[in-house]
Coordinates of C-alpha atoms in Angstrom, one line a residue:
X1 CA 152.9 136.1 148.4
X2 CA 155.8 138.3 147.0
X3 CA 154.8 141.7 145.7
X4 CA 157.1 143.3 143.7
X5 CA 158.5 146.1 143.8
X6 CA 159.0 149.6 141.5
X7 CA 162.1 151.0 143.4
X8 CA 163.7 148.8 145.9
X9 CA 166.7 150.2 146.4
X10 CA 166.2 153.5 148.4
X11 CA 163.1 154.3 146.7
X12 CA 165.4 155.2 143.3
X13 CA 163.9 153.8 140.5
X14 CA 167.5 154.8 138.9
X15 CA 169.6 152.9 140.8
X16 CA 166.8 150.0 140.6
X17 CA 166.6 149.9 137.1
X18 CA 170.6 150.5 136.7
X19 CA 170.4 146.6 139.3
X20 CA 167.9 145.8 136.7
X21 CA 169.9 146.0 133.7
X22 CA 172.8 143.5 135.3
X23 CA 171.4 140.7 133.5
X24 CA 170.9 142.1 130.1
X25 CA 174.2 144.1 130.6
X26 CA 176.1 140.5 131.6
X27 CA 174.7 138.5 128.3
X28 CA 175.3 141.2 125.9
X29 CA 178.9 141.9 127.1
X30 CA 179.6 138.1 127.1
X31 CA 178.5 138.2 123.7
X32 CA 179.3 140.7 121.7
X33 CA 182.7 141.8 123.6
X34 CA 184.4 138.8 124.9
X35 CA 182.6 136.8 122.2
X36 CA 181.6 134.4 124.3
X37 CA 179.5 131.0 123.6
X38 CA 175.9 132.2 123.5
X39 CA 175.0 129.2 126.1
X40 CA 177.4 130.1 128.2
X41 CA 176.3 134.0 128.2
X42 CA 172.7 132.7 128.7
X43 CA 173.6 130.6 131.9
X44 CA 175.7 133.6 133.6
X45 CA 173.0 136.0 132.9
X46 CA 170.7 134.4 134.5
X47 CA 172.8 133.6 137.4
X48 CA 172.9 137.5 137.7
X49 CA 169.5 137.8 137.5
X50 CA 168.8 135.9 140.5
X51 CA 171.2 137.4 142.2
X52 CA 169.8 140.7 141.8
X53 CA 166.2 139.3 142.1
X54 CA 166.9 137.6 145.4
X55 CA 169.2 140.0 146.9
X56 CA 168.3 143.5 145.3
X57 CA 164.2 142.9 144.6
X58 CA 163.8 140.7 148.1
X59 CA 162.5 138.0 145.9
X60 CA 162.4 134.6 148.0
X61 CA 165.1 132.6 146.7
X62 CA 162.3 129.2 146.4
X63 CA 160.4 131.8 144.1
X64 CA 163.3 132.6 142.2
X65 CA 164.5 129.5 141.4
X66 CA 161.0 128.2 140.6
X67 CA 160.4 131.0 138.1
X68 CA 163.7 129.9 136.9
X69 CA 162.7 126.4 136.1
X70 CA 159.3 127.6 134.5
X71 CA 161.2 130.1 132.0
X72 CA 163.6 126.8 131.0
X73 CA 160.4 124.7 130.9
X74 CA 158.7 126.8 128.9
X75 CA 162.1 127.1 126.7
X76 CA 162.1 123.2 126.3
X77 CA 158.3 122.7 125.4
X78 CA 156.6 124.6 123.3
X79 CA 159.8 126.4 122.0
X80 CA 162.4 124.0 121.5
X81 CA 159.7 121.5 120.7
X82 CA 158.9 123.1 117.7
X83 CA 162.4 123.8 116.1
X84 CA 163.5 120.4 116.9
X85 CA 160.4 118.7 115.1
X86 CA 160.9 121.5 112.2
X87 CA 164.6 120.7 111.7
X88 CA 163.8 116.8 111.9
X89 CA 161.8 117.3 109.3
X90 CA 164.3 119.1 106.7
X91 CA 166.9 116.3 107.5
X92 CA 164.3 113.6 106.0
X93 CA 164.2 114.9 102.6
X94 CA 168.2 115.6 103.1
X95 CA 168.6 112.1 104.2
X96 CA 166.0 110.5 101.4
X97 CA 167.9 112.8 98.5
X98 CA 164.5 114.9 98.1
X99 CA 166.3 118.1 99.0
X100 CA 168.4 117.6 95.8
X101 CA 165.4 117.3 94.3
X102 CA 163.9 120.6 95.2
X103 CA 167.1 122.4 94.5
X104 CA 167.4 121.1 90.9
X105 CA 163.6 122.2 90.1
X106 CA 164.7 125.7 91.2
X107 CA 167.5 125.5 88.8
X108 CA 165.3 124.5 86.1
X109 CA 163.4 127.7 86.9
X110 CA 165.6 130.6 85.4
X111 CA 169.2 130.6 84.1
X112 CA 168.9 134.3 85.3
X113 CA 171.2 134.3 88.2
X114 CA 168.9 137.5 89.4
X115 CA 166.0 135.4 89.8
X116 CA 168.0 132.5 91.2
X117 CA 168.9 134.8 93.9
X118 CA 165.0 135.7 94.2
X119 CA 163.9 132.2 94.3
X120 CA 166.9 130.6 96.9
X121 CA 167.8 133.3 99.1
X122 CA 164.3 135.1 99.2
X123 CA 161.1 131.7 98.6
X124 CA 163.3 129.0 99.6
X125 CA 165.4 131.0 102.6
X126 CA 161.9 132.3 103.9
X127 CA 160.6 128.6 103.8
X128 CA 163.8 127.1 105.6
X129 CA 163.5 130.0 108.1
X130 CA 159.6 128.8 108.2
X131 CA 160.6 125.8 109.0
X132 CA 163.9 125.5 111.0
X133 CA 165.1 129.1 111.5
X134 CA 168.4 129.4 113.8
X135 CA 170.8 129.8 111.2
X136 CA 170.1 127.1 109.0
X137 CA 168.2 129.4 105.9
X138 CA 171.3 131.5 105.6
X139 CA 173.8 128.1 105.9
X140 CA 171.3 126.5 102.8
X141 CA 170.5 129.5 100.5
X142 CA 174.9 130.7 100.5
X143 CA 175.5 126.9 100.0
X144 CA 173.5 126.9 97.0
X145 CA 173.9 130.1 95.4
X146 CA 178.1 129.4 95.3
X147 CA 176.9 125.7 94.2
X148 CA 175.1 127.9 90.8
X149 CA 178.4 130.0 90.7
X150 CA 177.6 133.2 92.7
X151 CA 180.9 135.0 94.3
X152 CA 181.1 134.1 98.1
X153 CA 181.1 137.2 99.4
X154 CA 178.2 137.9 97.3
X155 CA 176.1 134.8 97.7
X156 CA 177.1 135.2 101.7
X157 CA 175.3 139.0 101.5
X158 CA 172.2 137.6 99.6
X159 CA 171.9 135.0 101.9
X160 CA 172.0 137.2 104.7
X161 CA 169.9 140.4 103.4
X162 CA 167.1 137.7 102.3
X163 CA 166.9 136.2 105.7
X164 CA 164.8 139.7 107.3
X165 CA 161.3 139.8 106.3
X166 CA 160.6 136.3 107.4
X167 CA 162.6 136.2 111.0
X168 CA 159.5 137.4 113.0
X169 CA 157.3 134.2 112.3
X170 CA 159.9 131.6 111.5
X171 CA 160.3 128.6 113.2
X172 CA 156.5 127.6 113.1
X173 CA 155.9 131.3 114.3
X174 CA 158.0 130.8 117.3
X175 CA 158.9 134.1 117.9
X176 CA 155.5 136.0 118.1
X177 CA 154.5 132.8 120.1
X178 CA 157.5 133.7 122.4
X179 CA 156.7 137.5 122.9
X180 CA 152.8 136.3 123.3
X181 CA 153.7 134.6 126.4
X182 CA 156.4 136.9 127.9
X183 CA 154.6 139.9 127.3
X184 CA 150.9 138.3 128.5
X185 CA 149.5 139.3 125.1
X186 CA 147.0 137.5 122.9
X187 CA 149.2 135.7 120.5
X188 CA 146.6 136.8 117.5
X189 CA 147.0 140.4 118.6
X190 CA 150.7 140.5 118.4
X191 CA 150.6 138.4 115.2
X192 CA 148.6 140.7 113.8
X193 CA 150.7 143.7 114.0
X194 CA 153.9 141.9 113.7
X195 CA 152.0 141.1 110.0
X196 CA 151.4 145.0 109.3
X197 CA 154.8 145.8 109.9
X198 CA 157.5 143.4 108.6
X199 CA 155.2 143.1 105.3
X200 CA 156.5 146.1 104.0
X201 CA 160.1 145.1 104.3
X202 CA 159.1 141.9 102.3
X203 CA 158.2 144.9 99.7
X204 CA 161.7 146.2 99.5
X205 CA 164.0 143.4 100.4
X206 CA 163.7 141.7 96.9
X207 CA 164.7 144.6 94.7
X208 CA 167.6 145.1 97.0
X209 CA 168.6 141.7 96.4
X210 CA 168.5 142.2 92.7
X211 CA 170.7 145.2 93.3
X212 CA 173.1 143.2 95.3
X213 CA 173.5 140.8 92.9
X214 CA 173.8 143.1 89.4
X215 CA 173.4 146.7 90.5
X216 CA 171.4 148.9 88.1
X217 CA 171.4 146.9 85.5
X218 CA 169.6 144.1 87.8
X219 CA 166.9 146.7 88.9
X220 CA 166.0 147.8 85.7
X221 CA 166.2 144.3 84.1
X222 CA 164.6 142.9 86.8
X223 CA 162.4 144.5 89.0
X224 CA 158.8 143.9 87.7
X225 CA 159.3 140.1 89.0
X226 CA 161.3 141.3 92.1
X227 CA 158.4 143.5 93.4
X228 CA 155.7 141.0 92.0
X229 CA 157.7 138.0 94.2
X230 CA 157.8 141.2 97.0
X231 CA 154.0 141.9 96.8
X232 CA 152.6 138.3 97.1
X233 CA 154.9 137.2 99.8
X234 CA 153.9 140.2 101.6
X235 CA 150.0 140.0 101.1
X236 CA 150.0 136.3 101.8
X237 CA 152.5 137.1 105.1
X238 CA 149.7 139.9 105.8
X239 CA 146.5 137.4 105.4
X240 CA 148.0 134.6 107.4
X241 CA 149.2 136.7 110.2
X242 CA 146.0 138.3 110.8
X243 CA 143.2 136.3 109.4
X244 CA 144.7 132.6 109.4
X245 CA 147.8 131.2 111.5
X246 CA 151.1 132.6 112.6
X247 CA 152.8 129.6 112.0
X248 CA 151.3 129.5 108.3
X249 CA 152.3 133.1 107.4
X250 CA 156.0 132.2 106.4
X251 CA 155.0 128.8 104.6
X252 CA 152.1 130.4 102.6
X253 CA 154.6 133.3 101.9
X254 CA 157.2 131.6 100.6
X255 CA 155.1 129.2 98.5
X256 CA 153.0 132.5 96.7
X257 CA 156.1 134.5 96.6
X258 CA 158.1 131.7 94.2
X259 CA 154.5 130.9 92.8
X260 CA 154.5 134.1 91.0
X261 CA 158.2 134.0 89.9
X262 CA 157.4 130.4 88.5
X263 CA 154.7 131.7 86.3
X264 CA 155.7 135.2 85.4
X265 CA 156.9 135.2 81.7
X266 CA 159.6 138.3 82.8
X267 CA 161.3 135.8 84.8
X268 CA 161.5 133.3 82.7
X269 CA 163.7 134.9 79.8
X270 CA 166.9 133.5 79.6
X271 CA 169.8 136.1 80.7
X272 CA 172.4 137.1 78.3
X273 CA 175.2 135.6 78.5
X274 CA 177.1 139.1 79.2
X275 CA 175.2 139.1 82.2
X276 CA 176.1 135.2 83.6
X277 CA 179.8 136.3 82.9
X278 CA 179.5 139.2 84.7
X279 CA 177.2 138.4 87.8
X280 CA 178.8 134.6 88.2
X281 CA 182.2 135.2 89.1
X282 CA 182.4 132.3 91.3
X283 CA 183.0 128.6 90.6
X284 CA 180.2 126.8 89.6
X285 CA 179.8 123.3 91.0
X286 CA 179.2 120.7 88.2
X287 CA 177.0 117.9 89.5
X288 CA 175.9 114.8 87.2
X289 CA 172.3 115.8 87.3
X290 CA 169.8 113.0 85.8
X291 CA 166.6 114.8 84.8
X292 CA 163.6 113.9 87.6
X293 CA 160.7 112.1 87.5
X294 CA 157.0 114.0 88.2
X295 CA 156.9 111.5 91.4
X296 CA 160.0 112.8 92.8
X297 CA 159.8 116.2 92.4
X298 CA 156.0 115.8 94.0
X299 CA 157.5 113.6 96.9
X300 CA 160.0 116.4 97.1
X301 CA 157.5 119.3 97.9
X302 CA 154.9 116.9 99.8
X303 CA 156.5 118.1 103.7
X304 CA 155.4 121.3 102.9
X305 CA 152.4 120.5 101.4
X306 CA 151.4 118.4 104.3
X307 CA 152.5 121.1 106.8
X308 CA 150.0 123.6 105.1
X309 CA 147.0 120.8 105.1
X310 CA 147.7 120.1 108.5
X311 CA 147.5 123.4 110.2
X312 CA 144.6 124.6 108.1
X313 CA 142.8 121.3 109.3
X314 CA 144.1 122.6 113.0
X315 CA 142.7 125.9 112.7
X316 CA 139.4 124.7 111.8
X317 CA 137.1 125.4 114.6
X318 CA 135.6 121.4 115.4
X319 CA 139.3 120.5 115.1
X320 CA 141.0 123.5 117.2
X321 CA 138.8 122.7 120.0
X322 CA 139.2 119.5 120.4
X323 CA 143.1 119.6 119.9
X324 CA 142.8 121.9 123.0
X325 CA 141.1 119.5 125.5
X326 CA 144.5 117.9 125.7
X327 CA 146.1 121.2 127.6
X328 CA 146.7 121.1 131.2
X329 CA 147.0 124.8 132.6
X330 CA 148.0 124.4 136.7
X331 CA 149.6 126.9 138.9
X332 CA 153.4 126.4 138.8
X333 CA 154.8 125.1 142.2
X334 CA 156.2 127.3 144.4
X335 CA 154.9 130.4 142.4
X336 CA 153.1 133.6 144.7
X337 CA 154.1 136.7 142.7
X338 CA 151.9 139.7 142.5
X339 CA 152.2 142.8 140.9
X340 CA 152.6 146.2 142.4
X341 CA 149.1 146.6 142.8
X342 CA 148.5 143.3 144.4
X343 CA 147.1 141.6 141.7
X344 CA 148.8 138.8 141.0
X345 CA 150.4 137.7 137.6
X346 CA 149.4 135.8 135.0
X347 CA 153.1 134.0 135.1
X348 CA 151.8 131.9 138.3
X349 CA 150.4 129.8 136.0
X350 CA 151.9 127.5 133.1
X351 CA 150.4 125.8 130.1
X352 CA 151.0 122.6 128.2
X353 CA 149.6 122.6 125.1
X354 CA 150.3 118.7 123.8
X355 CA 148.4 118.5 120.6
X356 CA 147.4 122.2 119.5
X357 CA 150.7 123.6 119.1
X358 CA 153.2 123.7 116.1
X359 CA 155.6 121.2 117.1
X360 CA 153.8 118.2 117.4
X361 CA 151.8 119.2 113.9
X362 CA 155.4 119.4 112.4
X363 CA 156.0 116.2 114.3
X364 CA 152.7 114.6 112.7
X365 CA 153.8 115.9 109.5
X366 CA 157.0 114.3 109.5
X367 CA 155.8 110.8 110.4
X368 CA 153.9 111.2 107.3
X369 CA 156.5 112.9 105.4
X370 CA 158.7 109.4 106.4
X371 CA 156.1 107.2 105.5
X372 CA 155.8 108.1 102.1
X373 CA 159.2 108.5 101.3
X374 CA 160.4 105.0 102.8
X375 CA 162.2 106.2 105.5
X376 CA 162.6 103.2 108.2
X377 CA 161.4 104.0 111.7
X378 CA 164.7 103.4 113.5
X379 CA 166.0 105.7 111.0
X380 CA 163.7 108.5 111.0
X381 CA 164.3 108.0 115.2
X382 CA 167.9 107.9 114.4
X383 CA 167.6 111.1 112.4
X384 CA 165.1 112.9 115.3
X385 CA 167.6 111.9 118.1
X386 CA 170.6 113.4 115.3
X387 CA 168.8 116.8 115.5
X388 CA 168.4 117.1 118.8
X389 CA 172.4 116.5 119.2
X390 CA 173.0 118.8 116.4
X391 CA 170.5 121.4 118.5
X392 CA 171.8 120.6 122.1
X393 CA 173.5 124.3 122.2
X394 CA 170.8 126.1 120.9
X395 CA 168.5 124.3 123.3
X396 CA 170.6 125.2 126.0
X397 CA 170.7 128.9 124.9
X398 CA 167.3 128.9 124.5
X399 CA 166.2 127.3 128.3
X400 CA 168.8 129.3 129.4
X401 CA 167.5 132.8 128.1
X402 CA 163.7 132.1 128.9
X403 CA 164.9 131.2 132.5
X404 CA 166.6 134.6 132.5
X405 CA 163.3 136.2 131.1
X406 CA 161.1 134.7 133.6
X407 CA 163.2 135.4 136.4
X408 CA 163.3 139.0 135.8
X409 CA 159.6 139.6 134.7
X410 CA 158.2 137.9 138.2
X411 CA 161.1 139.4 140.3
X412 CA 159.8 142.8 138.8
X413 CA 163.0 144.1 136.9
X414 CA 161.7 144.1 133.8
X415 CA 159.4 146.5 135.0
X416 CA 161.2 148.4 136.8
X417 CA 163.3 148.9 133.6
X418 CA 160.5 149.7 131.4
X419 CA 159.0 152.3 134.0
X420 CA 162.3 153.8 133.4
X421 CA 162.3 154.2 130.2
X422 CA 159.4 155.1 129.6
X423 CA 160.5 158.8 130.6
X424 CA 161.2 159.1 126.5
X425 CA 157.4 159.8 126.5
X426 CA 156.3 159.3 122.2
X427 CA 160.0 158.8 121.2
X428 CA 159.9 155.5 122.6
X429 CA 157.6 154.3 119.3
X430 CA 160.4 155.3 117.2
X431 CA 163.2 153.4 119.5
X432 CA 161.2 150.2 119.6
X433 CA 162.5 148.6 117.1
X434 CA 166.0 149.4 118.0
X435 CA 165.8 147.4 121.1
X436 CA 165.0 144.4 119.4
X437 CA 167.5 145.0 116.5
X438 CA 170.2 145.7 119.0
X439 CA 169.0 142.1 121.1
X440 CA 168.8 140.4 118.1
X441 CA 172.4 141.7 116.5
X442 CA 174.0 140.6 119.9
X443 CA 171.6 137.0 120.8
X444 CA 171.4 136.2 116.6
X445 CA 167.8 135.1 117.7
X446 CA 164.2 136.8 117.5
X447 CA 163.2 134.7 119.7
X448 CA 166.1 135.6 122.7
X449 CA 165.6 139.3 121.7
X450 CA 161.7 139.0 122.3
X451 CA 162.0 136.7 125.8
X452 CA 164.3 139.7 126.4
X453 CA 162.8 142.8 125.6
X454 CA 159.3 141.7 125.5
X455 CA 157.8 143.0 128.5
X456 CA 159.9 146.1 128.7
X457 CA 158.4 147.3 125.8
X458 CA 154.7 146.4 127.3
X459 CA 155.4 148.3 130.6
X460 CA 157.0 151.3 128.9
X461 CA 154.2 151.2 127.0
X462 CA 151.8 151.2 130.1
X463 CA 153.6 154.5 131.6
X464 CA 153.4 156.3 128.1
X465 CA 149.9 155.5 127.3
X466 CA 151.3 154.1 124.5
X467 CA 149.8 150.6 122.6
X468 CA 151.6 147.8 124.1
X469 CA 150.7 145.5 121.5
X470 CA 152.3 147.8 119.1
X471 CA 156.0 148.2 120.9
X472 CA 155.9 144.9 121.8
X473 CA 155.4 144.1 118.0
X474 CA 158.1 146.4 117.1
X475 CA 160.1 144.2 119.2
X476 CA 160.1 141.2 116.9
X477 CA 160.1 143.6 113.8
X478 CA 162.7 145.6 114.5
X479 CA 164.7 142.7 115.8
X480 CA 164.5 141.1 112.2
X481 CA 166.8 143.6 110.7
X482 CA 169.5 142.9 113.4
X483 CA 169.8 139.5 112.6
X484 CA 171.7 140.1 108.9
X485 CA 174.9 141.5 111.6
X486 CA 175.0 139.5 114.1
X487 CA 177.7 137.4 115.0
X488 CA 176.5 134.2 114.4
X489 CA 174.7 134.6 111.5
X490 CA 177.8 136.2 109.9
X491 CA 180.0 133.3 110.9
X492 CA 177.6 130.6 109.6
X493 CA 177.2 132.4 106.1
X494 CA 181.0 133.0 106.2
X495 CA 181.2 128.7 106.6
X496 CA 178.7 128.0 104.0
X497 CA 180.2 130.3 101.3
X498 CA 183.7 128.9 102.1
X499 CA 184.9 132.9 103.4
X500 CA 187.2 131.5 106.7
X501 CA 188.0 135.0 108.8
X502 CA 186.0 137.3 106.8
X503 CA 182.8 137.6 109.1
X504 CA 184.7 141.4 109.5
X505 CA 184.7 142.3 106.3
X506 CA 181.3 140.7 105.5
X507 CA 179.7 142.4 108.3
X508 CA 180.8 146.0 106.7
X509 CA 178.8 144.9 103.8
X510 CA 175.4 144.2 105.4
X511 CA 175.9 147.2 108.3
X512 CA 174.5 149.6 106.2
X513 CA 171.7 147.8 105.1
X514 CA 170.6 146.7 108.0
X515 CA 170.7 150.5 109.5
X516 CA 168.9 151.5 106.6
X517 CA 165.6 149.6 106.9
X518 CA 165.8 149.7 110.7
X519 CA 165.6 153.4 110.1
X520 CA 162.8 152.9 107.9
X521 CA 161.1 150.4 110.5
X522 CA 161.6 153.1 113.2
X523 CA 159.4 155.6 111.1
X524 CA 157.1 153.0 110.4
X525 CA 156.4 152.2 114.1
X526 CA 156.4 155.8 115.0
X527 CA 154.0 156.4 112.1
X528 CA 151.6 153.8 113.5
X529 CA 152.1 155.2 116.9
X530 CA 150.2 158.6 115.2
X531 CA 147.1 159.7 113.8
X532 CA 149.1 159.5 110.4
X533 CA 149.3 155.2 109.7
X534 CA 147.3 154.6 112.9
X535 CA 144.7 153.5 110.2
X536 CA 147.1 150.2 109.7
X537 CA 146.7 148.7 113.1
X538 CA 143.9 146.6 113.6

């Protein structure tokens, strides 16, 4: 049995939290000073980490490497399992000429190029980040506004400012599900604070984008259906979050939030032409467009309508129970950590949920999905094996960063770290959220910031007598604000809106938005963290 160990270096918990850090210290460096790849940052840091947890923590080195394999295992399936499945998905209605589709009925929408921007960047970004996440709703909803005639730089802030009050449950709710397992959290508890915080952004983020897009004018000609699209994506984020599914909070918010922007006379009005002139300073791609029939644009929307049928049938008691007979839970081999106190930790053990978890719903989904649209089965395997080529990187990174994660929660860094600083007593609610927008700003990924930070937060949490489940919540909220600056993210919207070299100048665009609602975020947290909104936690 391997107990860790608070302060193994001389009894210093300073110098064993400043060993600690090494890891975290090596992967942000490698990414966000020498700009290195992010797999390649993921693989050294966690060569450090076992470095320091075999030869600074006296972890065994069998133990360390084992907890090494678990973190990538764990990375691979349920994580990566997921996104690959989600993505798959996406690229059959690309492949079948649906997602043309789709796009055109949002066209036929408004003329207004301020709701445009609501209904891309904001509904149909927060459903791509639902469903695929990594980059892909900022790449889609910049692609398309330039396609309607929106600037670049522009279009490339839209896209990028949209993509923030989704982040913490996209990708099938990967991200909670992530900090639910590194942190040793009920998933529904972390979901369900997660959905009391990032809510409220979803509240200001579309009269922002209004702004963006026509300044004043935009608000004041806009902003009854900017904060009506605002206020059902963040009650129907807030009611599947806590009362329904994680993985259903960004898909039912998306659908309610263009919902009410479909049916809401305001945002229907055609815009003046004064205003097109002025707003659409871009090019404006001309396509042949043949009007569609009912069947098409129905065959268009059915993945997403089958997603939400089939995880409302999963959560259904009967069903959810009997989806988790096919989960094997077994001690990992080689595994004997214990805590401190001798107790030993609940990352000796591992899970494989088969059937009841997101990705092989999505996977069911898009066998369906294929089906009905006539997609061969060599060709929807063609296109599954395509995604996982296009994903090899990012499923590299991912295993790579989980491995790291693992190795220092059973080594006992991350502790270690967190009983450090936990000496900012209170203040620590308030700087929650800027540990996870700083890992996400640097990793580009809630998900890397969370496997990160996770249980840092939790132990500093412990030593304060602060609620764990709320700074490991700020975590993934916080992080979501860090994602708009961070160098991928800014390089991928710089591709899509056609902006080669400017990821500089775009980034000085979206800095002080981001700092803006991470300050307000921070106050948030804190406030929850009081007698004063207390009241919103559950």
């Amino acid at each position: 049995m391997f107990v860790q160990e608070l302060a193994p270096l001389g009894g210093s918990l300073g110098l064993s939290a400043l060993a600690a850090v090494l890891p975290l210290a090596t992967v942000l460096v490698l990414l966000g000073v020498v700009r290195s790849k992010a797999q390649h940052a993921a693989l050294a840091g966690l060569l450090v980490a076992l470095v320091v947890a075999i030869a600074a923590f006296g972890m065994p080195i069998g133990q360390a490497v084992s907890g090494a394999l678990q973190g990538a295992a764990f990375g691979l399936f349920p994580i990566m399992w997921i996104v690959v499945n989600a993505l798959w998905l996406y690229q059959l209605t690309v492949h079948t000429g649906h997602f043309d589709v789709l796009r055109r009925s949002f066209g036929r929408v408004s003329d207004d190029p301020r709701i445009q921007a609501l209904i891309i960047a904001f509904c149909f970004g927060a459903l791509m980040e639902a469903l695929a996440g990594f980059g892909a709703p900022v790449a889609i909803s910049a692609v398309m506004l330039v396609a309607v005639g929106f600037a670049p730089v522009k279009a490339a802030m839209v896209a990028l400012l949209a993509n923030t009050a989704p982040v913490a449950f996209g990708s099938m709710g990967t991200p909670v599900v992530t900090l639910a397992q590194v942190t040793g959290l009920p998933l529904e508890q972390v979901s369900s604070i997660v959905g009391r915080q990032t809510p409220l952004l979803a509240l200001v983020v579309p009269l922002l984008l209004v702004m963006i897009v026509d300044g004043r004018r935009g608000l004041r000609d806009t902003w009854v259906p900017a904060l009506t699209c605002g206020i059902a994506f963040a009650l129907v984020q807030f009611l599947a979050s806590n009362y329904v599914s994680p993985q259903l909070a960004d898909i039912g918010a998306a659908l309610a939030g263009a919902a009410v922007v479909v049916l809401l006379p305001h945002a229907r009005r055609p815009a003046s032409e004064a205003v097109r002139a002025e707003v659409l300073t871009g090019t404006r791609t001309v396509t042949q467009e043949r009007p569609d029939t009912r069947g098409e644009v129905v065959r268009a929307y059915l993945p997403y309508g089958l997603i939400i049928v089939i995880f409302a049938i999963g959560q259904l008691p009967p069903v959810k129970r009997l989806l988790d007979t096919a989960t094997w839970k077994f001690h990992w081999p080689g595994l004997q950590v214990a805590a401190s106190n001798g107790k030993p930790v609940s990352g000796n053990t591992f899970s494989l949920p088969f059937l009841n978890t997101s990705g092989t719903l999505v996977l069911l989904a898009g066998i369906i999905t294929a089906a009905v649209l006539a997609v061969s089965a060599r060709a929807a395997v063609r296109q599954w094996l395509a995604t996982i080529k296009e994903l090899r990187f990012a499923i590299l990174t991912v295993a790579g960063v989980l491995a790291l994660s693992s190795v220092m929660n059973l080594s006992g860094q991350a502790t270690t770290i967190g009983t450090f600083i936990a000496a900012a007593g209170a203040g620590l609610a308030f700087l929650a959220p800027v540990l996870g927008w700083f890992g996400v700003a640097v990793s580009g990924s809630d998900t890397s910031a969370n496997a990160l930070f996770g249980a840092l937060q939790v132990t500093a949490a412990h030593k304060t007598g602060l609620a764990a489940e709320l700074l490991a919540a700020a975590n993934s909220s916080g992080g979501v604000l860090g994602k708009m600056i961070s160098p991928q993210n800014l390089t991928i919207a710089c591709v899509a809106a056609n902006l080669p070299g400017e990821e500089g100048k775009l980034l000085r665009r979206v800095l002080p938005w981001s700092l803006g609602l991470l300050l307000v975020m921070c106050l948030i947290v804190y406030g929850q963290s009081t007698p004063a909104l207390s009241w919103m936690l559950p």
